[in-house]
Amino acid sequence: MTEAADRTDAERELLAATERAIAEYGVSAVTTQKIADEWGRAQSLVHYYYDTKDDLVVAYIEWVRDGFQQRYAEHADDPPLQRLRWAVVGDLDRDDCADPTTAALYELHAQAPHDEAYRAALNDLEDCAREFVETAIIDGVAAGTFRDVDPADAATFLLSAHDGGVVRTVSLDRTADADNLRAGVEQYVRHVLLTDDAREDWTGFAEAGD
Amino acid sequence: MTEAADRTDAERELLAATERAIAEYGVSAVTTQKIADEWGRAQSLVHYYYDTKDDLVVAYIEWVRDGFQQRYAEHADDPPLQRLRWAVVGDLDRDDCADPTTAALYELHAQAPHDEAYRAALNDLEDCAREFVETAIIDGVAAGTFRDVDPADAATFLLSAHDGGVVRTVSLDRTADADNLRAGVEQYVRHVLLTDDAREDWTGFAEAGD
C-alpha cells in the first residue's frame, strides 16, 4: 500500500505502541504520555508526529485499514468460497481474537458514538471489509458457485455475524460459541449461497481448499 | 419477575440513573458521585444500597436481565417465526438502538474483558437471549414450521448477526445496513429454517402476523 510504504519505522513503532496502549487502558483513559511510555520515547516526540491524541488514534485506525487492505489484496484471487471462509469464520477462536488489534478496535467501536473522527475512520475500515466480501459474492455468482443473491444483503449479514461472534469471544469468553457460529454460517452458505451443482461438491469450511 | 418485584422504587430509580450515567460517561469514567448526581441524591445514599461501583454495575446488568426476561415471558407463546422476528430483527433501526440501555450494554461489553464480574453478569444476560431463541427454534421444529436444524448453531448465528447489526447502527451509524441485514436474515429463515410447506406460505418479516 502506498500509505503503508510512506510510514517510517519510527511511525510504525509509535502506531503499534498506540494499539497496545489502547488495548491496555481503553481509548478514553489512554493519554499521549501513556502511549509515549509504551513506545519508550518522550511524549514530545509523540507530538512531533501527531498534534493530538485524536489525530494519533485516527492515524492508528488508518494503519489498521492499510494492513487489512494489504491482506485483502493477498486473498483477492482466492476462490470465492475460500475468501468467505477467511473473512467470516477464519478468526473466531479465542487465540485469534485475543490480539491487541481486536481489543483496540473493540475499544474504538465503543467510543465511536462519541467521536465523529473515530467513527469516520472506522467506517472506512468497514467499507474495506464490505467490499472484500461483496466482491467474493459477486465473483462467486459470476463463476456459477453462488446463486444470484443480493451481494450487499449477504455481505452485511455475514459480516454482522462475524462481528457478533467476536463480541461473544472477546467480551464474553464464550469459546464454544465459535463452533456454533461456524456451523451456522456453513448452513447459510450451503442453503442460501451455493448453487445446486456447487452444493453437491462442498464438504464445508473444515475441508482445505474448498 | 421475583427479583424485579423485590426492588424498591428508589432502587429502580438508582439503577435507571446508573444506566444513563454509564451511557453518558462510559463505564470506566463513571463514578458513584456522577451516578448520584444523575440520580439527584447524595453519594452516601448510593453507597447505602451498594458498597462499590462494581456492585452497582452488576446490579444494573441484573436489572436489565430481569427486564429482558419479563419481555421474553410476554412473547413466549407467540408463533416461533414471530419470536425470531422480534428477537433478531425487531430493534435494528437507529431509533431503537439509540436508547441508553443499548449504549450502556455496549460500554459494558467493551469493559467485560477487564472485569470478571461484569463478564459473568453479561453472560447471564446472553444465556437468557440464547434460551429464548433456541426455544423458538425448537418449538418451530416441533410445529413443522422449521426443518430439523441444530438449535444452538442457528441461535448463535442469528444472535451474532443481530449483535453485529447493532454495532453497525450504534458505533458506525450505518443506518442502511439494517435493511441489508433484515433481508439477509430473511434469506436464512427462508432457505435454512423453513420447511418446504412453511416456505410457500411465508411472505417475509415485513408482513404482520407471519
CSV table of C-alpha atoms in Angstrom, one decimal:
chain,number,residue,atom,x,y,z
A,1,MET,CA,0.0,0.0,0.0
A,2,THR,CA,1.2,3.5,-0.8
A,3,GLU,CA,0.1,4.8,2.6
A,4,ALA,CA,1.9,2.0,4.5
A,5,ALA,CA,5.0,2.5,2.5
A,6,ASP,CA,5.1,6.2,3.4
A,7,ARG,CA,5.3,5.5,7.1
A,8,THR,CA,8.8,5.5,8.7
A,9,ASP,CA,9.9,2.7,11.0
A,10,ALA,CA,9.5,5.1,14.0
A,11,GLU,CA,6.0,5.9,13.0
A,12,ARG,CA,5.0,2.3,12.7
A,13,GLU,CA,6.5,1.6,16.2
A,14,LEU,CA,4.5,4.5,17.5
A,15,LEU,CA,1.3,3.2,15.9
A,16,ALA,CA,2.0,-0.3,17.3
A,17,ALA,CA,2.6,1.3,20.8
A,18,THR,CA,-0.7,3.2,20.4
A,19,GLU,CA,-2.5,-0.1,19.8
A,20,ARG,CA,-1.1,-1.7,22.8
A,21,ALA,CA,-1.9,1.3,25.0
A,22,ILE,CA,-5.5,1.5,23.8
A,23,ALA,CA,-5.9,-2.3,24.3
A,24,GLU,CA,-4.5,-1.9,27.9
A,25,TYR,CA,-6.0,1.3,29.2
A,26,GLY,CA,-9.0,1.8,26.9
A,27,VAL,CA,-9.3,4.7,24.5
A,28,SER,CA,-10.9,7.1,27.0
A,29,ALA,CA,-8.2,6.6,29.6
A,30,VAL,CA,-5.2,6.5,27.3
A,31,THR,CA,-3.0,9.6,27.0
A,32,THR,CA,-0.2,10.5,24.8
A,33,GLN,CA,2.0,10.2,27.9
A,34,LYS,CA,0.9,6.6,28.3
A,35,ILE,CA,1.5,5.9,24.6
A,36,ALA,CA,4.9,7.5,24.9
A,37,ASP,CA,5.8,5.3,27.9
A,38,GLU,CA,4.6,2.2,25.9
A,39,TRP,CA,6.7,3.4,22.9
A,40,GLY,CA,9.7,4.1,25.2
A,41,ARG,CA,10.2,7.6,23.9
A,42,ALA,CA,9.4,11.1,25.1
A,43,GLN,CA,5.9,12.5,24.9
A,44,SER,CA,7.2,15.4,22.9
A,45,LEU,CA,8.3,13.0,20.2
A,46,VAL,CA,4.7,11.7,20.0
A,47,HIS,CA,3.5,15.3,19.5
A,48,TYR,CA,6.2,15.8,16.9
A,49,TYR,CA,4.4,13.2,14.7
A,50,TYR,CA,0.8,13.9,15.8
A,51,ASP,CA,-0.6,17.2,17.3
A,52,THR,CA,-3.3,15.5,19.4
A,53,LYS,CA,-4.3,12.1,20.8
A,54,ASP,CA,-7.3,12.1,18.4
A,55,ASP,CA,-5.0,12.6,15.4
A,56,LEU,CA,-2.9,9.7,16.6
A,57,VAL,CA,-5.9,7.4,17.2
A,58,VAL,CA,-7.2,8.2,13.7
A,59,ALA,CA,-3.8,7.5,12.2
A,60,TYR,CA,-3.8,4.2,14.1
A,61,ILE,CA,-7.2,3.2,12.6
A,62,GLU,CA,-5.8,4.1,9.1
A,63,TRP,CA,-2.8,2.0,9.7
A,64,VAL,CA,-5.0,-1.0,10.6
A,65,ARG,CA,-7.1,-0.3,7.5
A,66,ASP,CA,-4.0,-0.4,5.3
A,67,GLY,CA,-2.9,-3.6,6.9
A,68,PHE,CA,-6.3,-5.2,6.2
A,69,GLN,CA,-6.3,-3.8,2.7
A,70,GLN,CA,-2.9,-5.5,2.1
A,71,ARG,CA,-4.2,-8.8,3.3
A,72,TYR,CA,-7.4,-8.4,1.3
A,73,ALA,CA,-5.2,-7.9,-1.8
A,74,GLU,CA,-3.3,-11.0,-1.0
A,75,HIS,CA,-6.5,-13.0,-0.9
A,76,ALA,CA,-8.2,-11.3,-3.8
A,77,ASP,CA,-7.6,-14.1,-6.3
A,78,ASP,CA,-8.6,-17.0,-3.9
A,79,PRO,CA,-11.7,-18.9,-4.9
A,80,PRO,CA,-14.8,-17.1,-3.7
A,81,LEU,CA,-15.7,-19.7,-1.0
A,82,GLN,CA,-12.2,-19.6,0.4
A,83,ARG,CA,-12.4,-15.8,0.6
A,84,LEU,CA,-15.6,-16.0,2.6
A,85,ARG,CA,-14.1,-18.6,4.9
A,86,TRP,CA,-11.1,-16.4,5.6
A,87,ALA,CA,-13.1,-13.2,6.1
A,88,VAL,CA,-16.1,-14.6,8.0
A,89,VAL,CA,-15.1,-17.6,10.1
A,90,GLY,CA,-11.3,-17.5,9.9
A,91,ASP,CA,-10.5,-15.7,13.2
A,92,LEU,CA,-13.3,-16.5,15.6
A,93,ASP,CA,-11.3,-18.5,18.2
A,94,ARG,CA,-10.1,-17.1,21.4
A,95,ASP,CA,-6.4,-17.1,20.3
A,96,ASP,CA,-7.2,-15.1,17.2
A,97,CYS,CA,-9.4,-12.6,18.9
A,98,ALA,CA,-7.2,-12.0,22.0
A,99,ASP,CA,-4.7,-10.0,20.0
A,100,PRO,CA,-4.2,-6.3,20.7
A,101,THR,CA,-5.7,-5.2,17.3
A,102,THR,CA,-9.0,-6.8,18.1
A,103,ALA,CA,-9.0,-5.4,21.6
A,104,ALA,CA,-8.1,-1.9,20.4
A,105,LEU,CA,-10.8,-2.0,17.6
A,106,TYR,CA,-13.3,-3.1,20.2
A,107,GLU,CA,-12.5,-0.2,22.4
A,108,LEU,CA,-12.7,2.2,19.5
A,109,HIS,CA,-16.1,1.0,18.3
A,110,ALA,CA,-17.4,1.6,21.8
A,111,GLN,CA,-16.1,5.1,21.7
A,112,ALA,CA,-17.2,5.9,18.1
A,113,PRO,CA,-20.7,7.1,19.1
A,114,HIS,CA,-19.0,9.9,21.0
A,115,ASP,CA,-16.3,10.8,18.4
A,116,GLU,CA,-17.1,11.6,14.8
A,117,ALA,CA,-13.4,11.3,13.6
A,118,TYR,CA,-13.1,7.8,15.1
A,119,ARG,CA,-16.5,6.9,13.5
A,120,ALA,CA,-15.4,8.1,10.1
A,121,ALA,CA,-12.2,6.2,10.2
A,122,LEU,CA,-13.9,3.0,11.4
A,123,ASN,CA,-16.5,3.3,8.6
A,124,ASP,CA,-13.6,3.4,6.1
A,125,LEU,CA,-12.3,0.2,7.7
A,126,GLU,CA,-15.8,-1.4,7.5
A,127,ASP,CA,-16.2,-0.3,3.8
A,128,CYS,CA,-13.0,-2.2,3.0
A,129,ALA,CA,-14.3,-5.4,4.7
A,130,ARG,CA,-17.7,-5.0,3.0
A,131,GLU,CA,-16.1,-4.5,-0.4
A,132,PHE,CA,-14.0,-7.6,0.0
A,133,VAL,CA,-16.9,-9.8,1.0
A,134,GLU,CA,-19.3,-8.3,-1.6
A,135,THR,CA,-16.7,-8.9,-4.3
A,136,ALA,CA,-16.2,-12.5,-3.2
A,137,ILE,CA,-20.0,-13.0,-3.6
A,138,ILE,CA,-20.2,-11.2,-7.0
A,139,ASP,CA,-17.3,-13.4,-8.2
A,140,GLY,CA,-19.0,-16.5,-6.9
A,141,VAL,CA,-22.2,-15.6,-8.7
A,142,ALA,CA,-20.3,-15.0,-11.9
A,143,ALA,CA,-18.5,-18.3,-11.5
A,144,GLY,CA,-21.7,-20.2,-11.0
A,145,THR,CA,-20.7,-21.2,-7.5
A,146,PHE,CA,-23.3,-18.9,-5.8
A,147,ARG,CA,-26.9,-18.2,-6.6
A,148,ASP,CA,-27.9,-14.8,-7.7
A,149,VAL,CA,-28.2,-13.3,-4.2
A,150,ASP,CA,-28.0,-9.6,-3.4
A,151,PRO,CA,-24.3,-9.1,-2.5
A,152,ALA,CA,-25.0,-6.2,-0.1
A,153,ASP,CA,-27.6,-8.2,1.9
A,154,ALA,CA,-25.4,-11.3,2.1
A,155,ALA,CA,-22.2,-9.4,2.9
A,156,THR,CA,-23.9,-7.3,5.6
A,157,PHE,CA,-25.4,-10.5,7.2
A,158,LEU,CA,-22.2,-12.4,7.2
A,159,LEU,CA,-20.0,-9.6,8.4
A,160,SER,CA,-22.6,-8.8,11.2
A,161,ALA,CA,-22.5,-12.4,12.2
A,162,HIS,CA,-18.7,-12.4,12.3
A,163,ASP,CA,-18.6,-9.2,14.4
A,164,GLY,CA,-21.2,-10.5,16.8
A,165,GLY,CA,-19.1,-13.7,17.1
A,166,VAL,CA,-16.1,-11.7,18.0
A,167,VAL,CA,-18.1,-9.9,20.7
A,168,ARG,CA,-19.0,-13.4,22.1
A,169,THR,CA,-15.4,-14.5,22.2
A,170,VAL,CA,-13.7,-11.2,23.3
A,171,SER,CA,-16.3,-9.8,25.7
A,172,LEU,CA,-18.0,-12.9,27.0
A,173,ASP,CA,-15.3,-15.6,26.6
A,174,ARG,CA,-17.9,-17.9,25.1
A,175,THR,CA,-15.3,-20.1,23.3
A,176,ALA,CA,-17.8,-22.8,22.4
A,177,ASP,CA,-19.9,-20.3,20.5
A,178,ALA,CA,-17.3,-20.1,17.8
A,179,ASP,CA,-18.1,-23.7,16.7
A,180,ASN,CA,-21.9,-23.0,16.8
A,181,LEU,CA,-21.3,-19.9,14.7
A,182,ARG,CA,-19.1,-21.6,12.1
A,183,ALA,CA,-21.8,-24.3,11.8
A,184,GLY,CA,-24.5,-21.7,11.4
A,185,VAL,CA,-22.5,-19.9,8.7
A,186,GLU,CA,-22.0,-23.2,6.9
A,187,GLN,CA,-25.7,-23.8,6.8
A,188,TYR,CA,-26.2,-20.3,5.3
A,189,VAL,CA,-23.5,-20.9,2.7
A,190,ARG,CA,-24.9,-24.3,1.8
A,191,HIS,CA,-28.6,-23.5,1.6
A,192,VAL,CA,-28.6,-19.8,0.6
A,193,LEU,CA,-25.4,-19.1,-1.4
A,194,LEU,CA,-24.4,-22.3,-3.2
A,195,THR,CA,-26.0,-23.3,-6.5
A,196,ASP,CA,-27.3,-26.9,-6.6
A,197,ASP,CA,-24.2,-28.1,-8.5
A,198,ALA,CA,-21.7,-26.4,-6.1
A,199,ARG,CA,-23.6,-27.7,-3.1
A,200,GLU,CA,-23.1,-31.3,-4.1
A,201,ASP,CA,-19.3,-30.8,-4.2
A,202,TRP,CA,-19.0,-28.9,-1.0
A,203,THR,CA,-18.0,-30.6,2.2
A,204,GLY,CA,-17.9,-27.5,4.5
A,205,PHE,CA,-15.3,-25.0,5.7
A,206,ALA,CA,-13.3,-27.5,7.7
A,207,GLU,CA,-12.0,-29.0,4.4
A,208,ALA,CA,-8.9,-27.4,3.0
A,209,GLY,CA,-9.2,-25.8,-0.4
A,210,ASP,CA,-13.0,-25.7,-0.6
B,1,MET,CA,-40.0,-11.5,37.9
B,2,THR,CA,-39.4,-12.1,41.6
B,3,GLU,CA,-36.1,-10.2,41.5
B,4,ALA,CA,-37.7,-7.1,39.8
B,5,ALA,CA,-40.6,-7.1,42.3
B,6,ASP,CA,-38.1,-7.1,45.2
B,7,ARG,CA,-36.6,-3.8,44.2
B,8,THR,CA,-37.9,-0.6,45.8
B,9,ASP,CA,-38.9,2.4,43.7
B,10,ALA,CA,-35.7,4.2,44.9
B,11,GLU,CA,-33.6,1.3,43.8
B,12,ARG,CA,-35.1,1.2,40.4
B,13,GLU,CA,-34.5,5.0,40.1
B,14,LEU,CA,-30.9,4.5,41.1
B,15,LEU,CA,-30.5,1.7,38.5
B,16,ALA,CA,-32.0,3.8,35.8
B,17,ALA,CA,-29.7,6.7,36.8
B,18,THR,CA,-26.7,4.2,36.6
B,19,GLU,CA,-27.7,3.3,33.1
B,20,ARG,CA,-27.9,7.0,32.0
B,21,ALA,CA,-24.5,7.7,33.6
B,22,ILE,CA,-22.8,4.7,32.0
B,23,ALA,CA,-24.3,5.7,28.6
B,24,GLU,CA,-23.0,9.3,29.1
B,25,TYR,CA,-19.6,8.9,30.7
B,26,GLY,CA,-18.6,5.3,29.8
B,27,VAL,CA,-18.2,2.6,32.4
B,28,SER,CA,-14.5,3.4,33.1
B,29,ALA,CA,-15.1,7.1,33.7
B,30,VAL,CA,-18.3,6.8,35.6
B,31,THR,CA,-18.2,7.2,39.4
B,32,THR,CA,-20.7,6.7,42.2
B,33,GLN,CA,-20.6,10.5,42.6
B,34,LYS,CA,-21.6,11.0,38.9
B,35,ILE,CA,-24.3,8.4,39.3
B,36,ALA,CA,-25.6,10.2,42.5
B,37,ASP,CA,-25.7,13.5,40.5
B,38,GLU,CA,-27.7,11.8,37.8
B,39,TRP,CA,-30.0,10.3,40.4
B,40,GLY,CA,-30.3,13.7,42.2
B,41,ARG,CA,-29.4,12.2,45.6
B,42,ALA,CA,-26.3,12.1,47.8
B,43,GLN,CA,-23.4,9.8,47.0
B,44,SER,CA,-23.8,8.3,50.6
B,45,LEU,CA,-27.2,7.1,49.6
B,46,VAL,CA,-25.8,5.3,46.6
B,47,HIS,CA,-23.4,3.5,49.0
B,48,TYR,CA,-26.2,2.7,51.4
B,49,TYR,CA,-27.6,0.5,48.6
B,50,TYR,CA,-24.4,-0.8,47.1
B,51,ASP,CA,-20.9,-0.9,48.6
B,52,THR,CA,-19.0,-0.3,45.5
B,53,LYS,CA,-19.4,0.9,41.9
B,54,ASP,CA,-18.8,-2.6,40.7
B,55,ASP,CA,-21.6,-4.0,42.9
B,56,LEU,CA,-23.9,-1.3,41.5
B,57,VAL,CA,-22.9,-2.0,37.9
B,58,VAL,CA,-23.5,-5.7,38.3
B,59,ALA,CA,-26.9,-5.0,39.9
B,60,TYR,CA,-27.7,-2.8,36.9
B,61,ILE,CA,-26.9,-5.7,34.5
B,62,GLU,CA,-29.1,-8.0,36.6
B,63,TRP,CA,-31.9,-5.4,36.4
B,64,VAL,CA,-31.6,-5.3,32.6
B,65,ARG,CA,-31.7,-9.1,32.5
B,66,ASP,CA,-34.8,-9.2,34.6
B,67,GLY,CA,-36.5,-6.7,32.2
B,68,PHE,CA,-35.5,-8.9,29.2
B,69,GLN,CA,-36.7,-12.0,31.0
B,70,GLN,CA,-40.1,-10.3,31.5
B,71,ARG,CA,-40.4,-9.4,27.9
B,72,TYR,CA,-39.2,-12.8,26.8
B,73,ALA,CA,-42.0,-14.3,29.0
B,74,GLU,CA,-44.5,-11.9,27.3
B,75,HIS,CA,-43.5,-13.3,23.9
B,76,ALA,CA,-43.1,-16.9,24.9
B,77,ASP,CA,-46.4,-18.0,23.4
B,78,ASP,CA,-46.0,-16.1,20.1
B,79,PRO,CA,-45.6,-18.2,17.0
B,80,PRO,CA,-41.9,-19.3,16.5
B,81,LEU,CA,-41.4,-17.1,13.4
B,82,GLN,CA,-42.8,-14.1,15.2
B,83,ARG,CA,-40.5,-14.7,18.2
B,84,LEU,CA,-37.5,-14.8,15.9
B,85,ARG,CA,-38.5,-11.6,14.2
B,86,TRP,CA,-38.9,-9.8,17.5
B,87,ALA,CA,-35.6,-11.1,18.9
B,88,VAL,CA,-33.4,-10.9,15.8
B,89,VAL,CA,-34.5,-8.0,13.6
B,90,GLY,CA,-37.0,-6.2,15.8
B,91,ASP,CA,-34.7,-3.5,17.1
B,92,LEU,CA,-32.1,-2.8,14.5
B,93,ASP,CA,-33.0,0.7,13.5
B,94,ARG,CA,-31.3,3.8,14.8
B,95,ASP,CA,-34.2,4.9,16.9
B,96,ASP,CA,-34.3,1.5,18.6
B,97,CYS,CA,-30.6,1.3,19.2
B,98,ALA,CA,-30.1,4.9,20.4
B,99,ASP,CA,-31.6,4.2,23.8
B,100,PRO,CA,-29.5,4.4,26.9
B,101,THR,CA,-29.8,0.6,27.6
B,102,THR,CA,-28.1,-0.3,24.3
B,103,ALA,CA,-25.4,2.4,24.8
B,104,ALA,CA,-24.8,1.2,28.4
B,105,LEU,CA,-24.6,-2.5,27.4
B,106,TYR,CA,-22.3,-1.6,24.6
B,107,GLU,CA,-19.9,0.1,27.1
B,108,LEU,CA,-20.2,-2.8,29.4
B,109,HIS,CA,-19.3,-5.4,26.8
B,110,ALA,CA,-16.2,-3.3,25.9
B,111,GLN,CA,-15.2,-3.4,29.6
B,112,ALA,CA,-16.0,-7.1,30.2
B,113,PRO,CA,-12.6,-8.4,29.1
B,114,HIS,CA,-11.1,-6.5,32.0
B,115,ASP,CA,-13.8,-7.3,34.6
B,116,GLU,CA,-14.8,-10.8,35.6
B,117,ALA,CA,-17.9,-9.7,37.5
B,118,TYR,CA,-19.3,-7.7,34.5
B,119,ARG,CA,-18.5,-10.6,32.2
B,120,ALA,CA,-20.4,-13.1,34.4
B,121,ALA,CA,-23.4,-10.9,34.6
B,122,LEU,CA,-23.4,-10.2,30.8
B,123,ASN,CA,-23.1,-14.0,30.2
B,124,ASP,CA,-26.3,-14.5,32.3
B,125,LEU,CA,-27.9,-11.9,30.0
B,126,GLU,CA,-26.7,-13.7,26.9
B,127,ASP,CA,-27.9,-17.1,28.2
B,128,CYS,CA,-31.4,-15.6,28.5
B,129,ALA,CA,-31.4,-14.4,24.9
B,130,ARG,CA,-29.9,-17.7,23.7
B,131,GLU,CA,-32.5,-19.7,25.6
B,132,PHE,CA,-35.3,-17.6,24.1
B,133,VAL,CA,-34.1,-18.0,20.5
B,134,GLU,CA,-33.3,-21.7,20.9
B,135,THR,CA,-36.7,-22.4,22.4
B,136,ALA,CA,-38.3,-20.6,19.4
B,137,ILE,CA,-36.4,-22.8,17.0
B,138,ILE,CA,-37.1,-26.0,19.0
B,139,ASP,CA,-40.8,-25.1,19.0
B,140,GLY,CA,-40.7,-24.3,15.3
B,141,VAL,CA,-39.2,-27.7,14.6
B,142,ALA,CA,-41.8,-29.4,16.7
B,143,ALA,CA,-44.6,-27.5,14.9
B,144,GLY,CA,-43.3,-28.5,11.5
B,145,THR,CA,-42.5,-24.8,10.6
B,146,PHE,CA,-38.7,-25.3,10.8
B,147,ARG,CA,-36.5,-28.0,9.5
B,148,ASP,CA,-34.6,-30.1,12.0
B,149,VAL,CA,-31.7,-27.7,12.4
B,150,ASP,CA,-29.3,-27.6,15.3
B,151,PRO,CA,-30.9,-25.0,17.6
B,152,ALA,CA,-27.6,-23.9,19.2
B,153,ASP,CA,-26.0,-23.3,15.8
B,154,ALA,CA,-28.9,-21.4,14.4
B,155,ALA,CA,-29.5,-19.3,17.6
B,156,THR,CA,-25.8,-18.4,17.9
B,157,PHE,CA,-25.7,-17.4,14.2
B,158,LEU,CA,-28.8,-15.3,14.4
B,159,LEU,CA,-27.9,-13.6,17.7
B,160,SER,CA,-24.4,-12.9,16.5
B,161,ALA,CA,-25.8,-11.3,13.3
B,162,HIS,CA,-28.2,-9.2,15.5
B,163,ASP,CA,-25.4,-8.0,17.7
B,164,GLY,CA,-23.1,-7.2,14.8
B,165,GLY,CA,-26.0,-5.3,13.3
B,166,VAL,CA,-26.3,-3.2,16.5
B,167,VAL,CA,-22.6,-2.5,16.3
B,168,ARG,CA,-23.1,-1.1,12.8
B,169,THR,CA,-26.0,1.1,13.9
B,170,VAL,CA,-24.7,2.3,17.2
B,171,SER,CA,-21.0,2.6,16.5
B,172,LEU,CA,-20.9,3.3,12.8
B,173,ASP,CA,-24.3,4.9,12.2
B,174,ARG,CA,-24.7,2.8,9.1
B,175,THR,CA,-28.5,3.1,9.1
B,176,ALA,CA,-28.9,1.5,5.6
B,177,ASP,CA,-27.2,-1.7,6.9
B,178,ALA,CA,-30.3,-2.5,9.0
B,179,ASP,CA,-32.3,-3.1,5.8
B,180,ASN,CA,-29.5,-5.3,4.3
B,181,LEU,CA,-29.3,-7.3,7.5
B,182,ARG,CA,-33.0,-7.8,7.7
B,183,ALA,CA,-33.0,-9.1,4.1
B,184,GLY,CA,-30.1,-11.4,4.8
B,185,VAL,CA,-31.8,-12.8,7.9
B,186,GLU,CA,-35.0,-13.4,5.8
B,187,GLN,CA,-32.9,-15.4,3.2
B,188,TYR,CA,-31.6,-17.5,6.0
B,189,VAL,CA,-35.0,-18.1,7.5
B,190,ARG,CA,-36.5,-18.9,4.1
B,191,HIS,CA,-33.8,-21.3,2.8
B,192,VAL,CA,-32.3,-22.8,6.0
B,193,LEU,CA,-35.1,-22.8,8.6
B,194,LEU,CA,-38.4,-23.1,6.9
B,195,THR,CA,-39.8,-26.4,5.8
B,196,ASP,CA,-41.0,-26.6,2.2
B,197,ASP,CA,-44.6,-26.2,3.3
B,198,ALA,CA,-44.0,-23.3,5.6
B,199,ARG,CA,-41.8,-21.6,2.9
B,200,GLU,CA,-44.7,-21.4,0.4
B,201,ASP,CA,-46.9,-19.5,2.9
B,202,TRP,CA,-44.2,-17.1,4.2
B,203,THR,CA,-44.0,-13.6,2.7
B,204,GLY,CA,-41.2,-12.3,4.9
B,205,PHE,CA,-40.8,-10.4,8.2
B,206,ALA,CA,-42.4,-7.3,6.8
B,207,GLU,CA,-45.8,-8.9,6.9
B,208,ALA,CA,-47.7,-8.8,10.1
B,209,GLY,CA,-48.6,-12.0,11.8
B,210,ASP,CA,-46.1,-14.2,9.9
